[in-house]
Short mmCIF file of C-alpha atoms in Angstrom, two decimals:
data_model
loop_
_atom_site.label_atom_id
_atom_site.label_comp_id
_atom_site.label_asym_id
_atom_site.label_seq_id
_atom_site.Cartn_x
_atom_site.Cartn_y
_atom_site.Cartn_z
CA MET A 1 104.52 53.84 87.07
CA HIS A 2 107.56 52.37 85.31
CA LEU A 3 110.89 53.51 86.73
CA THR A 4 114.30 53.04 85.15
CA THR A 5 117.20 51.48 87.01
CA GLU A 6 118.61 54.95 87.65
CA GLU A 7 115.28 56.16 89.03
CA GLU A 8 115.00 53.11 91.29
CA ALA A 9 118.46 53.99 92.59
CA LEU A 10 117.31 57.51 93.42
CA LEU A 11 114.43 56.05 95.44
CA ASP A 12 117.01 54.12 97.50
CA SER A 13 119.65 56.86 97.53
CA SER A 14 121.79 57.45 100.60
CA ASN A 15 121.02 61.14 100.08
CA PRO A 16 117.78 61.95 102.00
CA ALA A 17 116.89 64.85 99.68
CA GLU A 18 117.14 62.64 96.60
CA ARG A 19 114.91 60.01 98.21
CA LYS A 20 112.38 62.65 99.25
CA ALA A 21 112.38 64.26 95.80
CA MET A 22 111.92 60.98 93.95
CA ASN A 23 109.18 59.82 96.32
CA LEU A 24 107.32 63.11 95.77
CA LEU A 25 107.49 62.74 91.99
CA VAL A 26 106.35 59.10 92.10
CA GLU A 27 103.40 60.03 94.29
CA LEU A 28 102.47 62.87 91.91
CA GLY A 29 102.87 60.55 88.93
CA ASP A 30 100.50 58.05 90.52
CA ILE A 31 97.95 60.80 91.26
CA TYR A 32 98.01 62.00 87.64
CA GLY A 33 98.17 58.53 86.09
CA ALA A 34 101.59 58.99 84.51
CA ASP A 35 103.19 55.88 82.98
CA ARG A 36 106.74 57.11 83.51
CA LEU A 37 109.00 60.04 84.32
CA VAL A 38 110.44 62.16 81.53
CA GLU A 39 113.89 63.75 81.60
CA ILE A 40 113.90 67.56 81.63
CA GLY A 41 116.28 70.19 80.28
CA SER A 42 115.70 72.74 83.04
CA ALA A 43 113.53 73.63 86.02
CA GLN A 44 112.16 76.86 87.46
CA ALA A 45 111.36 77.19 91.16
CA SER A 46 108.49 79.39 92.32
CA GLY A 47 107.21 80.20 95.79
CA ILE A 48 110.47 81.77 96.92
CA SER A 49 109.20 85.17 98.09
CA TYR A 50 109.05 85.41 101.88
CA LYS A 51 105.73 87.22 101.44
CA SER A 52 104.32 84.12 99.69
CA ILE A 53 105.70 81.29 101.81
CA GLY A 54 106.39 82.80 105.25
CA ASP A 55 108.29 80.99 107.98
CA PRO A 56 107.06 77.44 107.08
CA GLY A 57 108.40 77.89 103.54
CA VAL A 58 111.75 79.15 104.78
CA GLN A 59 112.09 76.15 107.08
CA PHE A 60 111.10 73.73 104.27
CA LEU A 61 113.79 75.08 101.92
CA GLU A 62 116.46 75.17 104.62
CA SER A 63 115.62 71.60 105.63
CA PHE A 64 115.84 70.40 102.01
CA ALA A 65 119.22 72.11 101.60
CA GLU A 66 120.55 70.64 104.86
CA GLU A 67 119.53 67.16 103.68
CA GLY A 68 121.83 67.46 100.70
CA ALA A 69 119.50 68.65 97.93
CA LYS A 70 121.41 69.59 94.76
CA ALA A 71 119.95 70.62 91.42
CA SER A 72 120.99 68.22 88.65
CA VAL A 73 119.71 70.39 85.77
CA PRO A 74 119.87 74.17 85.21
CA THR A 75 117.31 75.63 87.61
CA PHE A 76 116.22 79.25 87.75
CA THR A 77 114.23 81.02 90.45
CA ASN A 78 111.05 83.08 90.31
CA PRO A 79 111.06 86.71 91.63
CA ALA A 80 111.87 87.22 95.30
CA GLY A 81 110.13 89.65 97.62
CA MET A 82 112.73 92.37 97.21
CA ASP A 83 115.64 93.70 95.18
CA PHE A 84 118.62 92.43 97.20
CA GLU A 85 120.66 95.57 96.42
CA GLN A 86 117.97 98.26 96.66
CA TYR A 87 115.46 97.01 99.22
CA GLU A 88 116.26 99.69 101.79
CA ALA A 89 115.88 102.49 99.23
CA VAL A 90 112.31 101.43 98.36
CA GLY A 91 111.22 100.80 101.96
CA VAL A 92 111.38 97.03 102.57
CA ASP A 93 112.00 96.50 106.28
CA GLU A 94 115.02 94.64 107.62
CA SER A 95 113.14 91.75 109.22
CA PHE A 96 111.58 90.88 105.84
CA ALA A 97 115.01 91.20 104.23
CA GLN A 98 116.62 88.83 106.71
CA ASN A 99 114.08 86.10 105.97
CA GLN A 100 114.35 86.66 102.21
CA ARG A 101 118.13 86.26 102.47
CA ARG A 102 117.62 82.92 104.30
CA ILE A 103 115.57 81.73 101.32
CA ARG A 104 118.26 82.93 98.89
CA ASP A 105 120.98 81.15 100.87
CA ALA A 106 119.03 77.86 100.92
CA LEU A 107 118.49 78.02 97.16
CA ASP A 108 122.16 78.84 96.64
CA ALA A 109 123.18 75.84 98.76
CA MET A 110 121.11 73.65 96.43
CA GLY A 111 123.03 74.90 93.39
CA ILE A 112 120.03 76.78 91.99
CA THR A 113 120.76 79.80 89.78
CA LEU A 114 119.75 82.93 91.69
CA SER A 115 118.02 84.50 88.69
CA PHE A 116 114.90 85.73 90.54
CA THR A 117 112.84 86.35 87.42
CA CYS A 118 109.52 85.31 85.86
CA THR A 119 111.11 85.66 82.40
CA PRO A 120 113.94 83.11 82.56
CA TYR A 121 113.89 82.96 78.76
CA LEU A 122 115.21 86.56 78.73
CA ALA A 123 117.89 85.77 81.30
CA GLY A 124 119.71 82.80 79.80
CA ASN A 125 117.31 79.85 80.13
CA LEU A 126 115.82 79.39 76.65
CA PRO A 127 114.60 75.81 76.00
CA ARG A 128 114.41 74.21 72.56
CA ALA A 129 111.09 73.61 70.84
CA GLY A 130 109.80 70.22 71.98
CA GLU A 131 112.11 70.10 75.01
CA HIS A 132 110.57 68.89 78.28
CA VAL A 133 111.10 71.30 81.21
CA ALA A 134 109.60 71.66 84.69
CA TRP A 135 108.76 75.32 85.18
CA ALA A 136 106.51 76.71 87.87
CA GLU A 137 105.62 80.38 87.33
CA SER A 138 102.37 80.73 85.41
CA SER A 139 103.43 83.30 82.81
CA ALA A 140 106.77 81.58 82.21
CA VAL A 141 104.95 78.27 81.73
CA SER A 142 102.59 79.88 79.23
CA PHE A 143 105.45 81.47 77.28
CA ALA A 144 107.48 78.24 77.25
CA ASN A 145 104.58 76.16 75.93
CA SER A 146 103.05 78.67 73.54
CA VAL A 147 105.80 80.88 72.12
CA ILE A 148 108.86 78.65 72.43
CA GLY A 149 107.08 75.32 71.90
CA ALA A 150 108.69 73.60 74.90
CA LYS A 151 106.60 71.25 77.06
CA THR A 152 105.81 71.85 80.71
CA ASN A 153 102.98 71.64 83.18
CA ARG A 154 102.65 74.35 85.82
CA GLU A 155 104.72 72.82 88.58
CA GLY A 156 104.13 73.58 92.23
CA GLY A 157 106.99 74.94 94.31
CA PRO A 158 108.02 71.60 95.93
CA SER A 159 107.54 69.56 92.74
CA ALA A 160 109.71 71.99 90.73
CA ILE A 161 112.53 71.58 93.23
CA ALA A 162 112.06 67.81 93.23
CA ALA A 163 112.28 67.88 89.44
CA ALA A 164 115.42 70.02 89.66
CA ILE A 165 117.08 67.50 91.99
CA THR A 166 116.19 64.39 89.98
CA GLY A 167 116.20 65.92 86.47
CA ARG A 168 112.79 64.39 85.83
CA THR A 169 109.07 65.07 86.08
CA PRO A 170 106.00 62.81 85.66
CA GLU A 171 104.89 62.55 82.04
CA HIS A 172 101.30 63.77 82.07
CA GLY A 173 99.28 66.82 81.06
CA LEU A 174 101.05 69.10 78.58
CA HIS A 175 104.04 66.78 78.29
CA LEU A 176 101.80 64.59 76.11
CA ASP A 177 101.01 65.77 72.56
CA HIS A 178 97.38 64.66 72.65
CA ASN A 179 96.76 67.02 75.59
CA ARG A 180 98.08 70.05 73.65
CA ARG A 181 95.14 70.33 71.25
CA PRO A 182 93.10 73.57 71.28
CA THR A 183 89.84 73.44 73.25
CA HIS A 184 88.42 76.82 72.18
CA ARG A 185 88.54 78.96 69.06
CA VAL A 186 88.67 82.71 69.74
CA ARG A 187 87.91 85.19 66.95
CA VAL A 188 89.32 88.66 67.71
CA ASP A 189 87.61 91.61 66.01
CA ALA A 190 88.73 94.27 68.52
CA ASP A 191 91.29 96.96 67.74
CA LEU A 192 94.52 96.03 69.53
CA ASP A 193 96.59 99.22 69.72
CA SER A 194 98.80 98.53 72.72
CA THR A 195 100.23 95.76 74.87
CA ALA A 196 97.58 96.66 77.48
CA ASP A 197 94.85 95.97 74.88
CA ILE A 198 96.30 92.50 74.33
CA ALA A 199 96.58 91.99 78.09
CA ALA A 200 92.91 92.97 78.52
CA LEU A 201 92.03 90.51 75.74
CA GLY A 202 93.89 87.79 77.62
CA SER A 203 92.14 88.65 80.87
CA TRP A 204 88.72 88.39 79.18
CA VAL A 205 89.53 85.09 77.50
CA GLY A 206 91.17 83.52 80.56
CA ARG A 207 88.05 84.04 82.65
CA ARG A 208 86.00 82.19 80.05
CA VAL A 209 88.20 79.28 79.00
CA GLU A 210 89.64 78.70 82.54
CA ASP A 211 92.20 75.88 82.09
CA GLY A 212 91.40 75.36 78.39
CA ILE A 213 93.69 75.87 75.38
CA PRO A 214 92.51 78.78 73.20
CA TYR A 215 93.35 79.18 69.52
CA PHE A 216 93.26 82.85 68.45
CA SER A 217 92.58 84.19 65.00
CA GLY A 218 92.33 87.86 64.03
CA ILE A 219 95.44 89.04 65.90
CA GLU A 220 97.31 90.49 62.96
CA ALA A 221 100.45 91.60 64.78
CA ALA A 222 101.93 90.89 68.19
CA ASP A 223 105.56 91.09 69.22
CA THR A 224 107.25 89.01 71.89
CA ASP A 225 106.27 91.43 74.66
CA ASP A 226 102.64 91.34 73.52
CA LEU A 227 102.60 87.53 73.63
CA LYS A 228 104.24 87.63 77.07
CA ALA A 229 101.42 89.88 78.30
CA LEU A 230 98.68 87.83 76.61
CA GLY A 231 99.77 84.57 78.21
CA ALA A 232 100.34 86.14 81.63
CA ALA A 233 96.84 87.63 81.66
CA MET A 234 95.17 84.34 80.75
CA ALA A 235 97.17 82.48 83.38
CA ALA A 236 96.07 85.01 86.01
CA SER A 237 92.36 85.39 85.22
CA GLY A 238 92.07 81.69 84.32
CA ALA A 239 94.59 78.87 84.41
CA VAL A 240 95.69 78.86 80.77
CA ALA A 241 99.11 77.23 80.32
CA LEU A 242 99.11 76.91 76.51
CA TYR A 243 97.60 78.97 73.71
CA TYR A 244 98.00 79.41 69.98
CA VAL A 245 97.86 82.55 67.83
CA GLU A 246 97.31 81.92 64.16
CA ASP A 247 100.51 82.57 62.15
CA LEU A 248 102.37 83.93 65.21
CA THR A 249 103.06 81.07 67.65
CA THR A 250 104.00 77.44 67.27
CA ASP A 251 102.32 75.58 64.40
CA ARG A 252 98.84 74.20 64.92
CA ASP A 253 95.96 73.85 62.49
CA PRO A 254 92.78 75.77 63.39
CA PRO A 255 90.59 73.49 65.52
CA THR A 256 87.17 72.26 64.50
CA GLY A 257 84.32 71.07 66.66
CA VAL A 258 85.32 73.14 69.67
CA GLU A 259 83.57 75.98 71.51
CA SER A 260 83.91 79.36 69.76
CA LEU A 261 84.21 82.81 71.35
CA SER A 262 84.21 86.25 69.74
CA VAL A 263 85.87 89.37 71.17
CA GLY A 264 85.10 92.87 69.92
CA ASP A 265 85.73 96.40 71.14
CA ALA A 266 82.79 96.24 73.56
CA GLU A 267 84.20 93.18 75.33
CA LEU A 268 87.61 94.85 75.52
CA ASP A 269 86.12 98.05 76.98
CA ASN A 270 84.22 96.04 79.57
CA GLU A 271 87.41 94.26 80.61
CA TYR A 272 89.18 97.61 81.06
CA ASP A 273 86.29 98.77 83.25
CA ARG A 274 86.53 95.60 85.34
CA LEU A 275 90.26 95.98 85.92
CA ARG A 276 90.63 99.69 86.72
CA THR A 277 89.46 102.52 88.92
CA ASP A 278 89.74 106.31 88.61
CA ALA A 279 91.93 106.67 91.73
CA ASP A 280 95.19 108.62 91.60
CA PRO A 281 98.11 106.19 91.79
CA ASP A 282 100.90 106.57 94.30
CA LEU A 283 102.90 103.82 92.60
CA VAL A 284 103.26 103.03 88.89
CA VAL A 285 104.75 99.62 88.10
CA ILE A 286 105.87 98.30 84.73
CA GLY A 287 107.26 94.79 84.55
CA CYS A 288 104.75 92.07 85.38
CA PRO A 289 106.00 89.81 83.83
CA HIS A 290 109.49 91.28 84.06
CA ALA A 291 110.24 94.05 81.59
CA SER A 292 112.26 93.29 78.47
CA PRO A 293 115.16 95.41 77.14
CA ALA A 294 112.81 96.97 74.57
CA GLU A 295 110.24 97.94 77.20
CA ILE A 296 112.89 99.55 79.42
CA ALA A 297 114.29 101.47 76.46
CA GLU A 298 110.79 102.76 75.66
CA ILE A 299 110.27 103.96 79.23
CA ALA A 300 113.68 105.64 79.34
CA ALA A 301 112.96 107.50 76.11
CA ARG A 302 109.66 108.82 77.49
CA VAL A 303 110.99 110.06 80.85
CA ASP A 304 114.29 111.41 79.51
CA GLY A 305 114.70 114.93 80.90
CA GLU A 306 111.40 114.74 82.81
CA SER A 307 110.55 114.36 86.50
CA LEU A 308 107.84 112.22 88.11
CA ASP A 309 105.30 113.13 90.78
CA ALA A 310 104.61 109.49 91.80
CA ASP A 311 106.88 106.51 92.42
CA LEU A 312 107.74 104.50 89.32
CA TRP A 313 109.07 100.94 89.54
CA VAL A 314 110.38 99.17 86.46
CA CYS A 315 110.79 95.52 87.50
CA THR A 316 113.07 93.19 85.59
CA SER A 317 115.71 90.49 85.98
CA ALA A 318 119.23 91.32 87.08
CA ALA A 319 120.48 90.19 83.66
CA VAL A 320 118.21 92.59 81.78
CA ARG A 321 118.86 95.39 84.28
CA ALA A 322 122.61 95.05 83.67
CA GLN A 323 122.01 95.41 79.94
CA ALA A 324 119.81 98.47 80.48
CA GLU A 325 122.43 99.97 82.76
CA ARG A 326 125.11 99.63 80.09
CA ASN A 327 122.81 101.34 77.60
CA GLY A 328 122.22 104.26 79.98
CA HIS A 329 118.50 103.53 80.41
CA VAL A 330 118.73 102.90 84.15
CA ALA A 331 120.46 106.24 84.73
CA THR A 332 117.83 108.04 82.63
CA ILE A 333 114.91 106.50 84.55
CA GLU A 334 116.56 107.15 87.92
CA ALA A 335 117.30 110.77 86.97
CA ALA A 336 113.56 111.25 86.44
CA GLY A 337 112.86 109.81 89.89
CA GLY A 338 112.03 106.19 88.97
CA SER A 339 113.61 102.93 90.10
CA VAL A 340 114.71 99.96 87.99
CA LEU A 341 114.42 97.00 90.36
CA ALA A 342 115.86 93.55 89.82
CA ASP A 343 114.90 90.24 91.46
CA THR A 344 111.34 91.24 92.44
CA CYS A 345 108.01 92.65 91.28
CA ASN A 346 105.10 94.50 92.80
CA VAL A 347 102.98 91.36 93.30
CA VAL A 348 105.45 89.44 95.49
CA ALA A 349 106.97 92.48 97.25
CA PRO A 350 105.35 93.64 100.53
CA ILE A 351 103.98 96.87 98.99
CA GLU A 352 100.90 96.86 101.24
CA ALA A 353 103.27 97.31 104.20
CA MET A 354 105.08 100.16 102.45
CA ASP A 355 102.20 102.68 102.56
CA TYR A 356 101.12 102.05 98.96
CA ALA A 357 97.36 101.88 98.48
CA VAL A 358 96.81 102.64 94.77
CA THR A 359 98.97 100.95 92.13
CA ALA A 360 98.87 101.66 88.41
CA THR A 361 99.95 98.95 85.98
CA ASP A 362 99.77 97.98 82.31
CA SER A 363 99.70 94.31 83.32
CA ALA A 364 96.37 92.52 83.42
CA LYS A 365 98.11 89.81 85.43
CA ALA A 366 99.05 92.31 88.13
CA ALA A 367 95.63 93.97 87.92
CA ASN A 368 94.01 90.62 88.69
CA TYR A 369 96.33 89.83 91.63
CA LEU A 370 96.95 93.20 93.29
CA PRO A 371 93.56 93.71 95.03
CA GLY A 372 93.57 90.37 96.83
CA PHE A 373 97.25 89.66 97.30
CA CYS A 374 98.51 93.21 97.94
CA GLU A 375 95.40 95.06 99.18
CA GLN A 376 95.71 97.58 96.35
CA THR A 377 93.25 99.69 94.44
CA VAL A 378 94.27 99.31 90.79
CA VAL A 379 94.55 101.64 87.83
CA PHE A 380 94.96 99.57 84.64
CA ASP A 381 95.92 101.36 81.45
CA ASP A 382 98.44 101.33 78.64
CA ARG A 383 102.07 102.05 79.46
CA ALA A 384 102.33 105.38 77.66
CA SER A 385 99.22 106.80 79.36
CA LEU A 386 100.35 105.66 82.80
CA ILE A 387 103.72 107.36 82.48
CA GLU A 388 102.20 110.47 80.93
CA GLY A 389 99.89 110.69 83.92
CA VAL A 390 102.70 110.93 86.48
CA LEU A 391 105.01 113.34 84.68
CA ALA A 392 105.44 116.45 86.84
#
């Protein structure tokens, strides 16, 4: 792999973290057959929940920080295992909190922005179309590639931090235009009446195309939150990192000579049946990926003046929570008995240790992950129905 003079200098740096980071990227570049490294505009670090990485992960991050690791480009973090301000109120134990704070402190020492969100594009990190970035969280990667038109592979936790330190990543995969061509054409004939319908569509398609690149036609309307849910679902049930929706996402001509799929109401109904049970939820969670200002406003309007007979978590970034607080939405949701949590989500929080057994969600991403990763029975439905079901 060709390296510039500056990159050769990083390989021989007196800073151990810079040497380690550059060596990691060169090794990855060789594995993937990259000809060179490409400069990036930003990075996003994943694998920073104590639940996900445990003690070995904490020690890895602390060691990197002690060796002098410093981010050279704007770098945001994925959700942590808890809301740093409200963890006691929702039942996270102190030993978990202590380890999560060690992770936060190591990231802070590296100069990484403590954003703790899977929607960095809603919290101040919005790349340009065509810009190379090194993001790690699956739904954020999908949104960056598909809706924004930036270019990123799904980085692993260590490689994202290495990219943050060096400001570079190996040029392979979705950084190359010829790898961004659709591999499947998906005709949608189902009625899509809610974000959950679009999420179920994504879950169905992701399981079939796996790591392919679907091109959708027949989706007549989808807002930003719908596209966020669509990409997140496909990344969870499959490994989709880029998709196109005719007339709604970045420009791409309809593909020819690729495998075709067709989705109707029957396929959508079957996907709902696969994702949900009839159990009564003891926790309702909205915000996987993190809730937007519009989604929080919608929830606040529905629970205004009401009370809840099950726990309700609305998970979002600290930046979006602050906006919702100024608008009075946080106070409205809390008055009904719900919580608006920043920095975390139900998937990476230790909910299985908090006496929760049945979780309701409108996220197909969460519905795919919760049984295995959080030992939860899942109720998957649209947002309005879920909230209606827990009004006292």
